mmCIF file of C-alpha atoms and ligand atoms in Angstrom:
data_model
loop_
_atom_site.group_PDB
_atom_site.id
_atom_site.type_symbol
_atom_site.label_atom_id
_atom_site.label_comp_id
_atom_site.label_asym_id
_atom_site.label_seq_id
_atom_site.Cartn_x
_atom_site.Cartn_y
_atom_site.Cartn_z
ATOM 1 C CA MET C 7 16.385 -11.442 15.030
ATOM 2 C CA GLN C 8 13.179 -12.425 13.361
ATOM 3 C CA GLY C 9 12.055 -10.578 10.260
ATOM 4 C CA LEU C 10 9.022 -8.340 10.526
ATOM 5 C CA PHE C 11 6.848 -7.288 7.592
ATOM 6 C CA ILE C 12 5.003 -3.978 8.052
ATOM 7 C CA THR C 13 2.854 -2.375 5.348
ATOM 8 C CA PHE C 14 1.485 1.163 5.025
ATOM 9 C CA GLU C 15 -1.942 1.675 3.508
ATOM 10 C CA GLY C 16 -4.511 4.371 2.874
ATOM 11 C CA ILE C 17 -6.117 6.304 0.033
ATOM 12 C CA ASP C 18 -4.051 8.760 -2.026
ATOM 13 C CA GLY C 19 -3.562 11.894 0.057
ATOM 14 C CA ALA C 20 -3.771 10.026 3.384
ATOM 15 C CA GLY C 21 -0.204 11.133 4.178
ATOM 16 C CA LYS C 22 1.275 7.703 4.866
ATOM 17 C CA SER C 23 4.455 8.153 2.834
ATOM 18 C CA SER C 24 5.761 10.926 5.092
ATOM 19 C CA HIS C 25 5.536 8.600 8.112
ATOM 20 C CA ILE C 26 7.500 5.699 6.665
ATOM 21 C CA ASP C 27 10.858 7.456 7.052
ATOM 22 C CA THR C 28 10.004 8.360 10.646
ATOM 23 C CA LEU C 29 9.357 4.738 11.524
ATOM 24 C CA ALA C 30 12.489 3.595 9.649
ATOM 25 C CA GLN C 31 14.634 6.013 11.661
ATOM 26 C CA ALA C 32 13.088 4.913 14.949
ATOM 27 C CA LEU C 33 13.669 1.237 14.157
ATOM 28 C CA ARG C 34 17.275 1.852 13.080
ATOM 29 C CA ALA C 35 17.881 3.816 16.290
ATOM 30 C CA ALA C 36 16.575 0.757 18.137
ATOM 31 C CA GLY C 37 19.225 -1.367 16.400
ATOM 32 C CA ARG C 38 17.146 -3.014 13.670
ATOM 33 C CA GLN C 39 18.127 -3.398 10.012
ATOM 34 C CA VAL C 40 15.394 -1.834 7.907
ATOM 35 C CA THR C 41 14.464 -2.483 4.275
ATOM 36 C CA LEU C 42 12.381 0.353 2.896
ATOM 37 C CA THR C 43 10.376 -0.400 -0.224
ATOM 38 C CA ARG C 44 7.121 0.267 -2.072
ATOM 39 C CA GLU C 45 4.439 -1.161 -4.349
ATOM 40 C CA PRO C 46 3.862 -1.277 -7.175
ATOM 41 C CA GLY C 47 7.633 -1.338 -7.572
ATOM 42 C CA GLY C 48 10.629 -2.187 -5.437
ATOM 43 C CA THR C 49 12.625 -4.059 -8.129
ATOM 44 C CA PRO C 50 13.798 -2.938 -11.596
ATOM 45 C CA LEU C 51 11.120 -5.085 -13.271
ATOM 46 C CA ALA C 52 8.354 -4.024 -10.884
ATOM 47 C CA GLU C 53 9.276 -0.347 -11.277
ATOM 48 C CA LYS C 54 8.792 -0.712 -15.059
ATOM 49 C CA LEU C 55 5.368 -2.240 -14.412
ATOM 50 C CA ARG C 56 4.618 0.621 -12.003
ATOM 51 C CA ALA C 57 5.263 3.209 -14.716
ATOM 52 C CA MET C 58 2.760 1.434 -16.992
ATOM 53 C CA LEU C 59 0.189 1.065 -14.217
ATOM 54 C CA LEU C 60 0.301 4.726 -13.273
ATOM 55 C CA HIS C 61 0.277 6.191 -16.782
ATOM 56 C CA ASP C 62 -0.992 3.811 -19.498
ATOM 57 C CA ALA C 63 -4.683 3.209 -20.191
ATOM 58 C CA MET C 64 -5.804 -0.389 -19.483
ATOM 59 C CA ASP C 65 -8.808 -2.312 -18.179
ATOM 60 C CA ALA C 66 -9.244 -3.565 -14.602
ATOM 61 C CA LEU C 67 -8.114 -7.139 -15.376
ATOM 62 C CA THR C 68 -4.868 -6.000 -17.013
ATOM 63 C CA GLU C 69 -4.298 -3.618 -14.110
ATOM 64 C CA THR C 70 -4.820 -6.409 -11.595
ATOM 65 C CA LEU C 71 -2.540 -8.868 -13.384
ATOM 66 C CA LEU C 72 0.242 -6.281 -13.659
ATOM 67 C CA VAL C 73 -0.060 -5.431 -9.954
ATOM 68 C CA PHE C 74 0.293 -9.111 -8.997
ATOM 69 C CA ALA C 75 3.155 -9.642 -11.463
ATOM 70 C CA ALA C 76 5.015 -6.715 -9.898
ATOM 71 C CA ARG C 77 4.272 -8.060 -6.409
ATOM 72 C CA ARG C 78 5.531 -11.539 -7.235
ATOM 73 C CA ASP C 79 8.885 -10.181 -8.433
ATOM 74 C CA HIS C 80 9.133 -7.808 -5.456
ATOM 75 C CA LEU C 81 8.486 -10.599 -2.948
ATOM 76 C CA ARG C 82 10.974 -12.978 -4.520
ATOM 77 C CA VAL C 83 13.791 -10.482 -5.080
ATOM 78 C CA VAL C 84 13.468 -8.069 -2.136
ATOM 79 C CA ILE C 85 10.935 -8.868 0.583
ATOM 80 C CA GLU C 86 11.508 -12.587 1.226
ATOM 81 C CA PRO C 87 15.332 -12.303 1.303
ATOM 82 C CA ALA C 88 15.132 -9.287 3.645
ATOM 83 C CA LEU C 89 12.800 -11.118 6.041
ATOM 84 C CA ALA C 90 15.076 -14.158 5.925
ATOM 85 C CA ARG C 91 17.994 -11.902 6.998
ATOM 86 C CA GLY C 92 15.927 -10.692 9.957
ATOM 87 C CA ASP C 93 15.214 -7.192 8.620
ATOM 88 C CA VAL C 94 12.167 -5.141 9.360
ATOM 89 C CA VAL C 95 10.565 -4.592 5.946
ATOM 90 C CA LEU C 96 8.576 -1.367 5.631
ATOM 91 C CA CYS C 97 6.503 -1.479 2.464
ATOM 92 C CA ASP C 98 4.496 1.469 1.126
ATOM 93 C CA ARG C 99 1.335 -0.396 0.018
ATOM 94 C CA PHE C 100 0.825 -4.132 -0.564
ATOM 95 C CA THR C 101 -2.034 -6.558 -1.314
ATOM 96 C CA ASP C 102 -4.627 -4.626 0.709
ATOM 97 C CA ALA C 103 -4.211 -1.832 -1.862
ATOM 98 C CA THR C 104 -5.220 -4.266 -4.607
ATOM 99 C CA PHE C 105 -8.399 -5.207 -2.740
ATOM 100 C CA ALA C 106 -9.132 -1.530 -2.052
ATOM 101 C CA TYR C 107 -8.227 -0.023 -5.473
ATOM 102 C CA GLN C 108 -8.856 -2.795 -8.021
ATOM 103 C CA GLY C 109 -11.552 -4.540 -5.921
ATOM 104 C CA ALA C 110 -13.595 -1.825 -4.201
ATOM 105 C CA GLY C 111 -12.468 1.078 -6.406
ATOM 106 C CA ARG C 112 -12.688 -0.484 -9.877
ATOM 107 C CA GLY C 113 -15.282 -3.098 -8.954
ATOM 108 C CA PHE C 114 -13.037 -6.019 -9.898
ATOM 109 C CA ASP C 115 -14.262 -9.450 -8.724
ATOM 110 C CA LEU C 116 -13.070 -10.046 -5.144
ATOM 111 C CA ALA C 117 -13.258 -13.824 -5.578
ATOM 112 C CA VAL C 118 -10.728 -13.599 -8.428
ATOM 113 C CA LEU C 119 -8.508 -11.349 -6.317
ATOM 114 C CA ASN C 120 -8.598 -13.929 -3.538
ATOM 115 C CA GLN C 121 -7.500 -16.599 -6.013
ATOM 116 C CA LEU C 122 -4.615 -14.469 -7.260
ATOM 117 C CA ASP C 123 -3.562 -13.583 -3.720
ATOM 118 C CA LEU C 124 -1.122 -16.390 -3.057
ATOM 119 C CA MET C 125 1.334 -14.016 -1.405
ATOM 120 C CA ARG C 126 2.288 -13.857 2.242
ATOM 121 C CA ASN C 127 0.399 -11.526 4.539
ATOM 122 C CA PRO C 128 2.146 -8.690 6.386
ATOM 123 C CA ASP C 129 2.677 -9.066 10.148
ATOM 124 C CA LEU C 130 1.283 -5.590 10.709
ATOM 125 C CA THR C 131 -0.577 -3.112 8.513
ATOM 126 C CA LEU C 132 -0.660 0.563 9.453
ATOM 127 C CA TRP C 133 -3.807 1.981 7.923
ATOM 128 C CA PHE C 134 -3.860 5.769 7.572
ATOM 129 C CA ASP C 135 -7.549 6.509 7.503
ATOM 130 C CA VAL C 136 -8.710 9.944 6.317
ATOM 131 C CA PRO C 137 -12.018 11.164 4.924
ATOM 132 C CA PRO C 138 -11.827 11.206 1.081
ATOM 133 C CA GLU C 139 -12.667 14.955 1.067
ATOM 134 C CA VAL C 140 -9.624 15.741 3.239
ATOM 135 C CA ALA C 141 -7.387 13.581 1.055
ATOM 136 C CA ALA C 142 -8.746 15.265 -2.093
ATOM 137 C CA GLU C 143 -7.804 18.700 -0.729
ATOM 138 C CA ARG C 144 -4.269 17.519 -0.032
ATOM 139 C CA LEU C 145 -3.949 15.987 -3.487
ATOM 140 C CA ALA C 146 -5.214 19.117 -5.220
ATOM 141 C CA ALA C 147 -2.305 21.018 -3.691
ATOM 142 C CA ALA C 148 0.206 18.407 -4.864
ATOM 143 C CA ARG C 149 1.849 17.547 -8.193
ATOM 144 C CA THR C 150 0.479 16.373 -11.529
ATOM 145 C CA PRO C 151 -1.887 13.469 -10.817
ATOM 146 C CA ASP C 152 -1.290 9.910 -12.088
ATOM 147 C CA ARG C 153 -4.149 7.627 -13.290
ATOM 148 C CA PHE C 154 -5.250 6.889 -9.726
ATOM 149 C CA GLU C 155 -4.817 10.352 -8.245
ATOM 150 C CA ALA C 156 -6.891 11.758 -11.104
ATOM 151 C CA GLU C 157 -9.955 9.793 -9.900
ATOM 152 C CA GLY C 158 -12.781 11.636 -8.135
ATOM 153 C CA VAL C 159 -14.010 11.597 -4.553
ATOM 154 C CA GLU C 160 -16.562 8.829 -5.354
ATOM 155 C CA PHE C 161 -13.734 6.486 -6.394
ATOM 156 C CA PHE C 162 -11.773 7.210 -3.209
ATOM 157 C CA THR C 163 -14.907 6.782 -1.114
ATOM 158 C CA ARG C 164 -15.171 3.250 -2.527
ATOM 159 C CA VAL C 165 -11.440 2.630 -1.975
ATOM 160 C CA ALA C 166 -11.730 3.845 1.633
ATOM 161 C CA ARG C 167 -14.630 1.447 2.157
ATOM 162 C CA GLY C 168 -12.476 -1.304 0.668
ATOM 163 C CA TYR C 169 -9.776 -0.624 3.256
ATOM 164 C CA ALA C 170 -12.371 -0.583 6.049
ATOM 165 C CA ASP C 171 -13.634 -3.999 4.874
ATOM 166 C CA ARG C 172 -10.090 -5.409 4.770
ATOM 167 C CA ALA C 173 -9.433 -4.053 8.272
ATOM 168 C CA ALA C 174 -12.664 -5.561 9.599
ATOM 169 C CA GLY C 175 -11.647 -8.919 8.133
ATOM 170 C CA ALA C 176 -8.163 -8.908 9.725
ATOM 171 C CA THR C 177 -8.406 -7.035 13.028
ATOM 172 C CA GLN C 178 -5.271 -8.723 14.479
ATOM 173 C CA ARG C 179 -3.096 -7.385 11.665
ATOM 174 C CA PHE C 180 -4.589 -3.918 11.058
ATOM 175 C CA ALA C 181 -3.817 -0.845 13.156
ATOM 176 C CA ARG C 182 -5.964 2.153 12.205
ATOM 177 C CA LEU C 183 -4.437 5.605 12.526
ATOM 178 C CA ASP C 184 -6.570 8.718 12.283
ATOM 179 C CA GLY C 185 -4.757 10.451 9.427
ATOM 180 C CA ALA C 186 -6.816 13.633 9.714
ATOM 181 C CA GLN C 187 -4.956 14.581 12.918
ATOM 182 C CA PRO C 188 -1.897 16.864 12.805
ATOM 183 C CA ARG C 189 1.123 15.045 11.380
ATOM 184 C CA ALA C 190 3.036 14.959 14.706
ATOM 185 C CA LYS C 191 0.097 13.303 16.445
ATOM 186 C CA VAL C 192 -0.209 10.649 13.757
ATOM 187 C CA ALA C 193 3.540 9.976 14.022
ATOM 188 C CA ALA C 194 3.359 9.675 17.801
ATOM 189 C CA GLN C 195 0.460 7.261 17.550
ATOM 190 C CA MET C 196 2.315 5.226 14.946
ATOM 191 C CA LEU C 197 5.506 4.984 17.044
HETATM 192 P P1 TYD X 210 1.330 5.556 -4.106
HETATM 193 O O1 TYD X 210 1.732 4.913 -2.837
HETATM 194 O O2 TYD X 210 0.203 6.521 -4.019
HETATM 195 O O3 TYD X 210 2.596 6.274 -4.761
HETATM 196 P P2 TYD X 210 2.924 7.843 -4.755
HETATM 197 O O4 TYD X 210 2.757 8.305 -3.331
HETATM 198 O O5 TYD X 210 4.313 7.905 -5.253
HETATM 199 O O6 TYD X 210 1.910 8.467 -5.688
HETATM 200 O O7 TYD X 210 0.967 4.338 -5.103
HETATM 201 C C1 TYD X 210 0.700 4.510 -6.459
HETATM 202 C C2 TYD X 210 -0.722 4.151 -6.848
HETATM 203 O O8 TYD X 210 -0.869 2.756 -7.112
HETATM 204 C C3 TYD X 210 -1.788 4.513 -5.839
HETATM 205 O O9 TYD X 210 -2.651 5.469 -6.426
HETATM 206 C C4 TYD X 210 -2.557 3.237 -5.614
HETATM 207 C C5 TYD X 210 -2.167 2.341 -6.745
HETATM 208 N N1 TYD X 210 -2.152 0.900 -6.406
HETATM 209 C C6 TYD X 210 -3.167 0.082 -6.848
HETATM 210 O O10 TYD X 210 -4.117 0.550 -7.508
HETATM 211 N N2 TYD X 210 -3.137 -1.262 -6.558
HETATM 212 C C7 TYD X 210 -2.133 -1.813 -5.832
HETATM 213 O O11 TYD X 210 -2.135 -3.036 -5.561
HETATM 214 C C8 TYD X 210 -1.074 -0.956 -5.377
HETATM 215 C C9 TYD X 210 0.066 -1.533 -4.579
HETATM 216 C C10 TYD X 210 -1.129 0.405 -5.675
#
């Protein structure tokens, strides 16, 4: 079997994480080996970088370099070997998140991001699109916010626009799901 690389994207509060397990179960039931992973993170080194990214103060360049360092390790240690085995890799966030959060959200230079983006593209990206106001309501009900979740609606409006721009630039790869629908409907659409 050929490996398949599927990423899950959307602003914080879009609800994507709850759907990853559903898709993993469906794929396993269909006889596929599934590797479930996330970014930033997915390896011991990248998880350490994740903890810094989510909680330590830093500027946009440092943030961007740490995200790509984590991604490089994750690709080499987990994603590439899994794809070579023929697994389906389900990854909670990937490079599109960097363009949306560091690029559109923080205003970091997109040309520099493009230069740093030497990584492979996913085969398919499931984009959970929800209005920032809806996502903000969901987040408010959730746990203690990290550095990103603590940002305001204006930040997430820019991030959402960043995702829309990425989707418009790669229509073959992006599948948009209306994340404001009831969870069961979103899951059905995803499957
Ligand atoms: P998230 O999937 O929201 O984790 P959790 O559901 O456990 O909170 O990811 C953590 C945060 O990292 C999220 O707010 C977006 C941010 N992020 C970036 O800013 N750039 C990136 O390249 C990636 C992968 C994530």
